[in-house]
Short mmCIF file of C-alpha atoms in Angstrom, two decimals:
data_model
loop_
_atom_site.label_atom_id
_atom_site.label_comp_id
_atom_site.label_asym_id
_atom_site.label_seq_id
_atom_site.Cartn_x
_atom_site.Cartn_y
_atom_site.Cartn_z
CA MET A 1312 63.26 -48.28 -57.20
CA THR A 1313 66.53 -47.08 -58.72
CA VAL A 1314 69.28 -49.42 -59.89
CA PRO A 1315 72.85 -49.37 -58.46
CA ALA A 1316 75.38 -47.72 -60.76
CA PRO A 1317 77.68 -50.03 -62.72
CA GLY A 1318 80.96 -50.43 -60.88
CA ALA A 1319 83.05 -50.85 -64.03
CA GLY A 1320 81.41 -48.09 -66.05
CA ARG A 1321 84.49 -45.92 -66.53
CA LEU A 1322 84.48 -42.86 -68.75
CA PRO A 1323 85.19 -43.88 -72.35
CA ASP A 1324 88.28 -42.89 -74.31
CA GLY A 1325 87.72 -39.56 -76.05
CA PHE A 1326 85.52 -38.22 -73.27
CA ALA A 1327 86.86 -34.85 -72.13
CA VAL A 1328 86.38 -32.59 -69.13
CA ARG A 1329 87.33 -28.97 -68.58
CA LEU A 1330 88.02 -27.27 -65.27
CA ASP A 1331 85.30 -24.98 -63.95
CA PRO A 1332 86.39 -21.33 -64.44
CA ARG A 1333 86.03 -20.83 -60.67
CA THR A 1334 88.42 -23.68 -59.82
CA ARG A 1335 91.70 -22.25 -58.56
CA ARG A 1336 95.14 -23.84 -58.95
CA ARG A 1337 97.54 -23.54 -56.03
CA ASP A 1338 101.02 -24.77 -55.17
CA GLY A 1339 102.16 -24.70 -58.79
CA GLY A 1340 99.18 -26.74 -59.95
CA ALA A 1341 99.54 -29.42 -57.28
CA THR A 1342 96.32 -28.38 -55.55
CA LEU A 1343 92.87 -27.52 -56.89
CA LEU A 1344 90.38 -25.47 -54.88
CA GLY A 1345 86.74 -25.24 -55.89
CA GLY A 1346 83.59 -27.26 -56.29
CA SER A 1347 80.41 -27.27 -54.26
CA PRO A 1348 80.69 -27.81 -51.39
CA LEU A 1349 84.10 -26.16 -51.50
CA ARG A 1350 86.92 -28.68 -51.41
CA LEU A 1351 90.67 -28.91 -51.79
CA LEU A 1352 92.00 -31.64 -54.09
CA ARG A 1353 95.71 -32.52 -54.06
CA LEU A 1354 97.05 -33.98 -57.28
CA ALA A 1355 99.65 -36.73 -57.44
CA PRO A 1356 102.61 -36.05 -59.78
CA ARG A 1357 101.10 -38.24 -62.54
CA ALA A 1358 97.76 -36.46 -62.26
CA ARG A 1359 99.50 -33.09 -62.36
CA THR A 1360 101.17 -34.09 -65.62
CA LEU A 1361 97.90 -35.23 -67.14
CA LEU A 1362 96.16 -32.00 -66.12
CA ALA A 1363 98.79 -29.58 -67.42
CA GLY A 1364 96.09 -27.29 -68.80
CA ASP A 1365 92.40 -26.76 -68.11
CA ARG A 1366 91.29 -29.68 -70.29
CA LEU A 1367 91.69 -33.40 -69.75
CA ALA A 1368 90.88 -35.99 -72.42
CA VAL A 1369 90.38 -39.60 -71.38
CA ARG A 1370 92.94 -41.92 -73.01
CA ASP A 1371 93.39 -44.73 -70.51
CA ALA A 1372 92.23 -45.98 -67.12
CA VAL A 1373 94.34 -43.44 -65.20
CA SER A 1374 93.04 -40.40 -67.08
CA ALA A 1375 89.50 -41.81 -66.83
CA GLN A 1376 89.85 -42.08 -63.05
CA LEU A 1377 91.19 -38.52 -62.77
CA ALA A 1378 88.41 -37.13 -64.99
CA ALA A 1379 85.78 -38.92 -62.90
CA ARG A 1380 87.32 -37.55 -59.70
CA LEU A 1381 87.22 -34.00 -61.08
CA LEU A 1382 83.59 -34.41 -62.17
CA ASP A 1383 82.47 -35.83 -58.85
CA ALA A 1384 84.26 -33.07 -56.93
CA GLY A 1385 82.52 -30.41 -59.01
CA LEU A 1386 85.91 -29.07 -60.11
CA ALA A 1387 85.34 -29.82 -63.81
CA HIS A 1388 82.49 -30.31 -66.25
CA PRO A 1389 82.09 -32.50 -69.35
CA GLU A 1390 83.18 -30.88 -72.57
CA PRO A 1391 80.52 -31.22 -75.26
CA GLY A 1392 81.31 -33.98 -77.72
CA PRO A 1393 79.54 -35.28 -80.81
CA SER A 1394 75.84 -35.92 -80.34
CA PRO A 1395 74.95 -39.63 -80.65
CA GLU A 1396 71.92 -40.97 -82.44
CA PRO A 1397 68.96 -40.13 -80.18
CA ASP A 1398 67.59 -43.44 -78.87
CA VAL A 1399 65.03 -41.41 -76.94
CA THR A 1400 61.31 -41.51 -76.23
CA VAL A 1401 59.61 -38.27 -75.19
CA VAL A 1402 57.09 -38.71 -72.37
CA VAL A 1403 54.53 -35.95 -71.78
CA PRO A 1404 52.30 -36.17 -68.69
CA VAL A 1405 49.21 -33.98 -69.00
CA ARG A 1406 45.95 -33.22 -67.25
CA ASP A 1407 43.40 -30.70 -68.56
CA ARG A 1408 45.83 -28.69 -70.69
CA PRO A 1409 44.75 -29.32 -74.30
CA ALA A 1410 46.12 -26.05 -75.70
CA ALA A 1411 49.46 -26.39 -73.95
CA LEU A 1412 49.76 -30.02 -75.09
CA ALA A 1413 49.09 -29.05 -78.70
CA ARG A 1414 51.72 -26.31 -78.46
CA LEU A 1415 54.33 -28.72 -77.12
CA LEU A 1416 53.61 -31.43 -79.68
CA ALA A 1417 53.83 -28.86 -82.48
CA ALA A 1418 57.23 -27.73 -81.18
CA LEU A 1419 58.50 -31.32 -81.10
CA ALA A 1420 57.22 -32.02 -84.60
CA GLY A 1421 58.78 -28.81 -85.93
CA ASP A 1422 62.27 -29.52 -84.56
CA PRO A 1423 64.34 -31.79 -86.88
CA ALA A 1424 66.10 -33.26 -83.83
CA THR A 1425 62.84 -34.51 -82.29
CA ALA A 1426 60.40 -34.81 -85.19
CA ALA A 1427 61.09 -38.53 -85.66
CA LEU A 1428 61.26 -39.46 -81.98
CA PRO A 1429 58.51 -41.62 -80.45
CA VAL A 1430 56.25 -39.60 -78.15
CA VAL A 1431 54.06 -40.99 -75.37
CA VAL A 1432 51.34 -38.71 -73.98
CA VAL A 1433 50.02 -39.84 -70.61
CA ASP A 1434 46.56 -38.40 -69.93
CA ASP A 1435 46.30 -38.36 -66.15
CA GLY A 1436 42.53 -38.38 -65.84
CA SER A 1437 41.69 -35.21 -67.80
CA ALA A 1438 38.05 -34.10 -67.64
CA GLU A 1439 38.09 -34.07 -71.45
CA PRO A 1440 40.13 -37.16 -72.40
CA VAL A 1441 42.97 -36.75 -74.89
CA ALA A 1442 41.48 -38.65 -77.82
CA SER A 1443 44.48 -38.30 -80.11
CA ALA A 1444 47.78 -36.46 -80.18
CA GLY A 1445 48.97 -36.60 -83.75
CA ALA A 1446 51.61 -39.30 -84.16
CA ALA A 1447 52.02 -39.63 -80.40
CA ARG A 1448 50.82 -42.68 -78.51
CA VAL A 1449 48.25 -41.86 -75.80
CA VAL A 1450 48.13 -43.72 -72.49
CA ARG A 1451 45.16 -42.79 -70.30
CA HIS A 1452 44.58 -42.98 -66.55
CA PRO A 1453 40.81 -43.15 -65.95
CA VAL A 1454 41.27 -41.14 -62.74
CA PRO A 1455 44.07 -38.71 -61.79
CA ARG A 1456 46.99 -40.52 -60.13
CA GLY A 1457 49.48 -37.66 -59.92
CA PRO A 1458 52.50 -36.56 -61.97
CA ALA A 1459 54.81 -39.30 -60.63
CA ALA A 1460 52.41 -42.05 -61.71
CA ALA A 1461 51.86 -40.38 -65.08
CA ARG A 1462 55.59 -40.24 -65.78
CA ASN A 1463 56.01 -43.84 -64.67
CA SER A 1464 53.30 -44.97 -67.08
CA GLY A 1465 55.16 -43.25 -69.90
CA LEU A 1466 58.44 -44.74 -68.72
CA ALA A 1467 56.91 -48.23 -68.76
CA ALA A 1468 55.58 -47.68 -72.28
CA ALA A 1469 58.96 -46.58 -73.67
CA THR A 1470 61.26 -49.10 -75.34
CA THR A 1471 64.27 -46.84 -75.99
CA ALA A 1472 67.41 -46.65 -73.86
CA PHE A 1473 66.62 -43.08 -72.79
CA VAL A 1474 63.49 -41.13 -71.91
CA ALA A 1475 62.99 -37.37 -72.04
CA PHE A 1476 60.27 -36.13 -69.69
CA LEU A 1477 58.62 -32.87 -70.75
CA ASP A 1478 55.70 -31.31 -68.89
CA SER A 1479 52.86 -30.12 -71.08
CA ASP A 1480 53.40 -26.46 -70.09
CA CYS A 1481 56.94 -26.57 -71.55
CA VAL A 1482 58.28 -25.76 -75.01
CA PRO A 1483 61.85 -26.93 -75.72
CA ARG A 1484 64.10 -24.54 -77.58
CA PRO A 1485 65.91 -25.69 -80.73
CA GLY A 1486 69.08 -27.62 -79.95
CA TRP A 1487 68.02 -28.62 -76.41
CA LEU A 1488 68.37 -32.34 -77.03
CA ASP A 1489 71.66 -32.05 -78.91
CA ALA A 1490 73.13 -30.25 -75.89
CA LEU A 1491 72.01 -33.03 -73.51
CA LEU A 1492 72.80 -36.17 -75.51
CA PRO A 1493 76.63 -35.98 -75.34
CA HIS A 1494 76.43 -36.37 -71.56
CA LEU A 1495 75.08 -39.87 -72.10
CA ALA A 1496 78.53 -41.02 -73.23
CA ASP A 1497 79.26 -41.27 -69.50
CA PRO A 1498 77.98 -44.77 -68.59
CA SER A 1499 77.53 -43.68 -64.95
CA LEU A 1500 75.24 -40.79 -65.86
CA ALA A 1501 71.63 -41.48 -64.89
CA ALA A 1502 70.03 -38.14 -65.76
CA VAL A 1503 70.79 -34.73 -67.21
CA ALA A 1504 68.54 -31.68 -67.05
CA PRO A 1505 68.32 -28.52 -69.19
CA ARG A 1506 67.82 -25.02 -67.92
CA ILE A 1507 64.20 -23.93 -67.48
CA VAL A 1508 63.61 -20.44 -68.88
CA PRO A 1509 60.48 -18.26 -69.22
CA LEU A 1510 58.17 -18.94 -72.14
CA PRO A 1511 57.98 -15.90 -74.44
CA GLY A 1512 54.49 -14.64 -75.10
CA ALA A 1513 52.97 -16.32 -72.06
CA ARG A 1514 50.43 -14.45 -69.94
CA ARG A 1515 51.96 -11.92 -67.57
CA GLY A 1516 51.16 -10.72 -64.07
CA TRP A 1517 52.61 -8.58 -61.29
CA VAL A 1518 54.92 -11.39 -60.18
CA SER A 1519 56.14 -12.29 -63.69
CA PRO A 1520 59.29 -10.08 -63.75
CA TYR A 1521 60.44 -11.70 -60.50
CA GLU A 1522 59.50 -15.24 -61.56
CA ASP A 1523 61.41 -14.76 -64.84
CA LEU A 1524 64.58 -14.14 -62.82
CA ALA A 1525 64.10 -16.34 -59.76
CA SER A 1526 61.95 -19.30 -60.76
CA ALA A 1527 62.31 -22.34 -58.50
CA LEU A 1528 62.70 -24.37 -61.70
CA ASP A 1529 65.69 -22.39 -62.98
CA MET A 1530 69.00 -23.73 -61.63
CA GLY A 1531 71.04 -20.87 -63.08
CA PRO A 1532 73.56 -20.24 -65.87
CA ARG A 1533 76.41 -22.56 -64.77
CA PRO A 1534 76.74 -26.29 -65.44
CA ALA A 1535 76.95 -28.43 -62.33
CA ALA A 1536 77.02 -31.85 -60.80
CA VAL A 1537 73.70 -32.42 -59.05
CA ARG A 1538 73.70 -33.86 -55.54
CA PRO A 1539 72.41 -32.98 -52.06
CA SER A 1540 74.04 -30.09 -50.17
CA SER A 1541 75.63 -28.63 -53.30
CA ALA A 1542 74.97 -25.48 -55.32
CA VAL A 1543 72.53 -27.48 -57.49
CA SER A 1544 71.02 -30.01 -55.12
CA TYR A 1545 68.21 -31.15 -57.44
CA VAL A 1546 66.76 -30.62 -60.91
CA PRO A 1547 63.05 -30.46 -61.74
CA SER A 1548 61.31 -33.18 -63.72
CA ALA A 1549 59.53 -30.57 -65.84
CA ALA A 1550 62.31 -31.34 -68.35
CA LEU A 1551 64.64 -34.24 -67.68
CA LEU A 1552 66.52 -36.79 -69.81
CA VAL A 1553 67.06 -40.11 -68.01
CA ARG A 1554 68.71 -43.49 -68.63
CA ARG A 1555 66.02 -46.16 -68.31
CA ALA A 1556 68.52 -48.71 -66.98
CA ALA A 1557 69.27 -46.39 -64.04
CA VAL A 1558 65.85 -45.16 -62.95
CA GLY A 1559 64.23 -48.59 -62.71
CA SER A 1560 60.54 -48.19 -61.96
CA GLY A 1561 60.94 -44.41 -61.80
CA PHE A 1562 59.33 -41.92 -59.46
CA ASP A 1563 57.81 -42.61 -56.05
CA GLU A 1564 54.07 -42.53 -56.79
CA ALA A 1565 53.26 -41.93 -53.12
CA MET A 1566 54.72 -38.44 -53.49
CA ARG A 1567 52.53 -35.80 -55.12
CA VAL A 1568 55.26 -33.18 -54.64
CA ALA A 1569 59.09 -33.28 -54.56
CA GLU A 1570 59.08 -36.61 -56.40
CA ASP A 1571 61.76 -35.24 -58.73
CA VAL A 1572 64.06 -34.30 -55.83
CA ASP A 1573 63.53 -37.76 -54.36
CA LEU A 1574 64.46 -39.45 -57.65
CA VAL A 1575 67.66 -37.41 -58.03
CA TRP A 1576 68.75 -38.14 -54.47
CA ARG A 1577 68.04 -41.85 -54.84
CA LEU A 1578 70.11 -41.92 -58.01
CA THR A 1579 73.10 -40.17 -56.47
CA ALA A 1580 72.87 -42.38 -53.37
CA ALA A 1581 73.00 -45.42 -55.67
CA GLY A 1582 76.26 -44.16 -57.20
CA TRP A 1583 74.92 -42.59 -60.39
CA ARG A 1584 75.88 -39.16 -61.67
CA VAL A 1585 73.26 -36.50 -62.39
CA ARG A 1586 74.19 -33.37 -64.36
CA TYR A 1587 72.70 -29.95 -65.01
CA GLU A 1588 73.40 -28.54 -68.48
CA PRO A 1589 72.25 -24.92 -68.97
CA ALA A 1590 73.38 -24.88 -72.62
CA ALA A 1591 70.14 -26.76 -73.25
CA GLU A 1592 67.04 -24.66 -72.64
CA VAL A 1593 63.39 -25.55 -72.25
CA ALA A 1594 60.85 -22.73 -71.92
CA HIS A 1595 58.17 -23.04 -69.26
CA GLU A 1596 54.89 -21.18 -68.83
CA HIS A 1597 55.35 -19.77 -65.34
CA PRO A 1598 52.30 -18.92 -63.19
CA ALA A 1599 51.28 -15.31 -63.69
CA ALA A 1600 48.54 -14.79 -61.11
CA LEU A 1601 49.91 -13.92 -57.68
CA ALA A 1602 47.55 -16.26 -55.80
CA GLU A 1603 48.41 -19.20 -58.08
CA TRP A 1604 52.13 -18.48 -57.72
CA LEU A 1605 51.91 -18.36 -53.91
CA ARG A 1606 49.90 -21.60 -53.79
CA ARG A 1607 52.52 -23.34 -55.89
CA ARG A 1608 55.36 -22.09 -53.68
CA ALA A 1609 53.53 -23.29 -50.57
CA PHE A 1610 52.88 -26.64 -52.27
CA TYR A 1611 56.61 -27.01 -52.98
CA GLY A 1612 57.29 -26.31 -49.30
CA THR A 1613 55.10 -29.21 -48.17
CA GLY A 1614 57.47 -31.63 -49.90
CA ALA A 1615 60.35 -31.02 -47.48
CA ALA A 1616 58.88 -33.20 -44.73
CA LEU A 1617 58.30 -36.04 -47.21
CA LEU A 1618 61.92 -35.79 -48.30
CA ALA A 1619 63.11 -35.79 -44.69
CA GLN A 1620 61.29 -39.08 -44.11
CA ARG A 1621 63.17 -40.63 -47.04
CA HIS A 1622 66.53 -38.86 -46.98
CA GLY A 1623 67.01 -37.53 -43.47
CA ALA A 1624 69.56 -34.75 -43.09
CA ALA A 1625 69.88 -34.16 -46.87
CA VAL A 1626 66.84 -31.87 -46.69
CA SER A 1627 68.07 -29.78 -43.75
CA PRO A 1628 67.64 -26.03 -44.35
CA LEU A 1629 70.93 -25.22 -42.62
CA VAL A 1630 74.29 -26.99 -42.68
CA ILE A 1631 76.56 -25.35 -40.11
CA ALA A 1632 79.45 -26.40 -37.90
CA PRO A 1633 78.82 -25.95 -34.15
CA GLU A 1634 81.79 -23.59 -33.77
CA THR A 1635 80.49 -21.46 -36.65
CA GLY A 1636 77.06 -21.29 -35.06
CA LEU A 1637 78.63 -20.29 -31.75
CA THR A 1638 80.70 -17.62 -33.53
CA TRP A 1639 77.56 -16.05 -35.01
CA ALA A 1640 75.74 -16.26 -31.69
CA LEU A 1641 78.57 -14.38 -30.01
CA LEU A 1642 78.72 -11.79 -32.79
CA LEU A 1643 74.99 -11.10 -32.69
CA ALA A 1644 74.18 -11.24 -29.01
CA GLY A 1645 77.35 -11.02 -26.99
CA GLY A 1646 78.18 -7.28 -27.02
CA ARG A 1647 81.82 -6.27 -27.05
CA PRO A 1648 83.00 -9.25 -24.97
CA GLY A 1649 81.06 -11.55 -27.28
CA ARG A 1650 82.59 -10.01 -30.38
CA LEU A 1651 86.08 -10.43 -28.92
CA ALA A 1652 85.30 -14.04 -28.08
CA ALA A 1653 83.99 -14.57 -31.63
CA LEU A 1654 87.22 -13.20 -33.10
CA GLY A 1655 89.19 -15.55 -30.85
CA LEU A 1656 87.06 -18.47 -32.01
CA LEU A 1657 87.61 -17.49 -35.63
CA GLY A 1658 91.34 -17.34 -35.04
CA ALA A 1659 91.33 -20.79 -33.48
CA THR A 1660 89.37 -22.14 -36.43
CA ALA A 1661 91.88 -20.65 -38.87
CA VAL A 1662 94.80 -22.16 -36.93
CA ARG A 1663 93.23 -25.64 -37.03
CA LEU A 1664 92.56 -25.30 -40.74
CA THR A 1665 96.15 -24.16 -41.34
CA ARG A 1666 97.42 -27.33 -39.69
CA ARG A 1667 95.12 -29.48 -41.80
CA LEU A 1668 96.18 -27.82 -45.04
CA ARG A 1669 99.90 -27.74 -44.36
CA ARG A 1670 102.00 -30.21 -46.31
CA PRO A 1671 105.31 -31.58 -45.03
CA GLY A 1672 108.28 -29.41 -45.97
CA GLU A 1673 106.10 -26.45 -47.07
CA ARG A 1674 105.21 -23.12 -45.49
CA ALA A 1675 102.03 -22.97 -43.49
CA PRO A 1676 99.20 -21.70 -45.74
CA VAL A 1677 98.09 -19.06 -43.26
CA GLY A 1678 96.57 -16.75 -45.86
CA LEU A 1679 94.57 -19.54 -47.50
CA ALA A 1680 93.26 -20.78 -44.15
CA ALA A 1681 92.24 -17.26 -43.12
CA ALA A 1682 90.48 -16.68 -46.45
CA LEU A 1683 88.60 -20.00 -46.23
CA THR A 1684 87.58 -19.28 -42.63
CA ALA A 1685 86.23 -15.86 -43.57
CA ARG A 1686 84.49 -17.28 -46.61
CA GLY A 1687 82.83 -19.95 -44.50
CA LEU A 1688 81.66 -17.38 -41.97
CA VAL A 1689 80.07 -15.20 -44.66
CA ALA A 1690 78.41 -18.19 -46.33
CA SER A 1691 77.01 -19.45 -43.04
CA GLY A 1692 75.76 -15.95 -42.23
CA ARG A 1693 73.82 -15.81 -45.45
CA SER A 1694 72.40 -19.27 -44.76
CA LEU A 1695 71.32 -18.20 -41.28
CA ALA A 1696 69.66 -15.09 -42.68
CA GLY A 1697 67.89 -17.19 -45.29
CA THR A 1698 66.49 -19.63 -42.79
CA ALA A 1699 65.33 -16.79 -40.54
CA THR A 1700 63.21 -15.28 -43.31
CA ARG A 1701 62.21 -18.45 -45.15
CA HIS A 1702 62.27 -21.79 -43.32
CA HIS A 1703 61.97 -20.53 -39.74
CA TRP A 1704 59.99 -17.33 -40.22
CA PRO A 1705 57.24 -18.36 -37.76
CA LEU A 1706 59.90 -18.56 -35.02
CA SER A 1707 61.43 -15.28 -36.22
CA LEU A 1708 58.00 -13.65 -36.09
CA VAL A 1709 57.48 -14.76 -32.49
CA ALA A 1710 60.91 -13.40 -31.56
CA ALA A 1711 60.13 -10.11 -33.31
CA VAL A 1712 56.86 -9.74 -31.39
CA VAL A 1713 58.49 -10.16 -27.98
CA SER A 1714 61.83 -8.46 -28.64
CA ARG A 1715 62.48 -5.04 -30.09
CA ARG A 1716 66.06 -6.01 -30.86
CA ALA A 1717 64.91 -9.13 -32.71
CA ARG A 1718 62.34 -7.06 -34.59
CA ARG A 1719 64.98 -4.63 -35.79
CA GLY A 1720 67.35 -7.44 -36.69
CA LEU A 1721 64.73 -9.34 -38.66
CA GLY A 1722 63.69 -6.20 -40.56
CA ALA A 1723 67.31 -5.42 -41.40
CA VAL A 1724 67.97 -8.99 -42.58
CA ALA A 1725 64.79 -9.07 -44.71
CA LEU A 1726 65.65 -5.77 -46.38
CA ALA A 1727 69.34 -6.53 -46.85
CA ASP A 1728 68.61 -9.95 -48.35
CA GLY A 1729 66.13 -8.46 -50.79
CA LEU A 1730 68.54 -5.75 -51.94
CA LEU A 1731 71.59 -8.02 -52.14
CA THR A 1732 69.76 -10.54 -54.31
CA TRP A 1733 68.25 -7.74 -56.40
CA TRP A 1734 71.58 -6.07 -57.18
CA PRO A 1735 72.80 -8.65 -59.78
CA ARG A 1736 69.37 -8.37 -61.43
CA ARG A 1737 69.15 -4.58 -61.43
CA GLY A 1738 67.94 -3.16 -64.70
CA ARG A 1739 65.57 -6.09 -65.19
CA ILE A 1740 63.35 -5.55 -62.15
CA GLY A 1741 62.88 -2.75 -59.64
CA PRO A 1742 64.17 -3.15 -56.07
CA VAL A 1743 60.76 -2.76 -54.42
CA ARG A 1744 58.99 -5.35 -56.56
CA HIS A 1745 61.93 -7.75 -56.19
CA THR A 1746 62.16 -7.40 -52.41
CA VAL A 1747 58.40 -7.67 -51.86
CA ALA A 1748 58.12 -10.71 -54.16
CA ARG A 1749 61.06 -12.40 -52.43
CA ARG A 1750 59.53 -11.91 -49.02
CA LEU A 1751 56.14 -13.21 -50.23
CA GLU A 1752 57.85 -16.23 -51.76
CA ASP A 1753 59.63 -16.98 -48.49
CA LEU A 1754 56.41 -16.65 -46.49
CA ALA A 1755 54.57 -19.01 -48.84
CA TYR A 1756 57.32 -21.62 -49.01
CA GLY A 1757 57.95 -21.48 -45.26
CA GLY A 1758 54.25 -21.75 -44.53
CA GLY A 1759 54.02 -24.83 -46.73
CA LEU A 1760 57.11 -26.27 -45.05
CA TRP A 1761 55.59 -25.95 -41.56
CA LEU A 1762 52.27 -27.35 -42.79
CA GLY A 1763 54.08 -30.38 -44.21
CA VAL A 1764 56.02 -30.86 -40.98
CA LEU A 1765 52.80 -30.77 -38.95
CA ARG A 1766 51.11 -33.25 -41.26
CA ALA A 1767 54.06 -35.64 -41.16
CA ARG A 1768 54.75 -35.08 -37.46
CA ASP A 1769 58.42 -35.02 -38.37
CA VAL A 1770 60.55 -31.94 -37.61
CA ARG A 1771 63.73 -33.04 -39.38
CA ALA A 1772 63.01 -30.70 -42.30
CA LEU A 1773 63.44 -27.78 -39.87
CA LEU A 1774 66.56 -28.89 -38.01
CA PRO A 1775 70.13 -27.74 -38.76
CA VAL A 1776 72.85 -30.33 -39.28
CA ARG A 1777 76.61 -30.21 -39.07
CA PRO A 1778 78.64 -30.59 -42.28
CA PRO A 1779 80.12 -34.01 -43.07
CA SER A 1780 83.66 -34.44 -41.82
#
């Protein structure tokens, strides 16, 4: 069980935030556009004065409130400050990985920032018990209880204010902890995660070049607020720094998969902040064998139904407004009359948005409304294509079998998606390998998703939802 966030835990004086480079100022700085999901934030005159540049330092209650609003909207990110003394215990869950465990412990002991930290190794029922782990304390489960239970045992054994979870197949890079610790100056921060990167020198396989670039554990190069339905909706527990006072008893031990997503969503629902900080890096030994990689992707997919039972619509594969869905239906299946109707619907959507964005005494922001409408249509189109090839591919396959038009459309979408996602990665992987690996990944994840839905007898993980108003 997580703990509600402290209501009076304002950002301390000296804490600073800086606008995300993608945040756009409009109306002479009176309006900010950005974040994820995209939002428009109007600034009061006092706030506009405080945020004259791209940086805001907290000096009083008003600036603290503005900084918190910018953080929560995803419009700004914390600026690194001095690293506090690390009151941190490192918890390492492990099962049958003696060589990987030794490698991780050696890396911790060789890093001046972590050499003196207490380490708790939780042996989750290894066939060959972990007898000793250097200076680390060993807690043993006589029988395997799963990663959530292993982490909880380490959490219960820790006495420090913060706990850093590191899986045994990880190796943190120098400076990882120093990049995470400044975030803890925010008293409402429950957890912060580093970026997961490939482990140099690890075994390689056919899928390795793709996994290096598109690992499900890698949340990308940009810092972010972590919350459902955003660009970074979760962070993996393979490497995670948490505040013990926030996480309570920790992970849900009934979940053998997606327990990290569940923890993050419980924390944000309780009012805590969770951050992703890619300046900190932890290397991970990715699966190299194709069969092992596909099994793991399918296993991840089975967790969606468990999350739907606990968090409902937060796990939906598609967030789309009804009018946007109707627009795409008309564009794809309505012929020329349908396309004309879709354009009319888009125009009506832009007009409504113009009215919502217009401020008294100012010109109607027609251009902005049109741009946001077009942007929303493109984004929803990509989401629809993604669900067709990933979450709903069994339905797409049935449609392709019975309809030549659907077959051509599905093939075009699968190829276009592979090439569009390959293009930013060109030079590091070939288009054929990338596209084939992406399609295999989608088939494995989607298959696991449907298996989990059937087991749970709960279809909410497959259903679209409308965006919050």
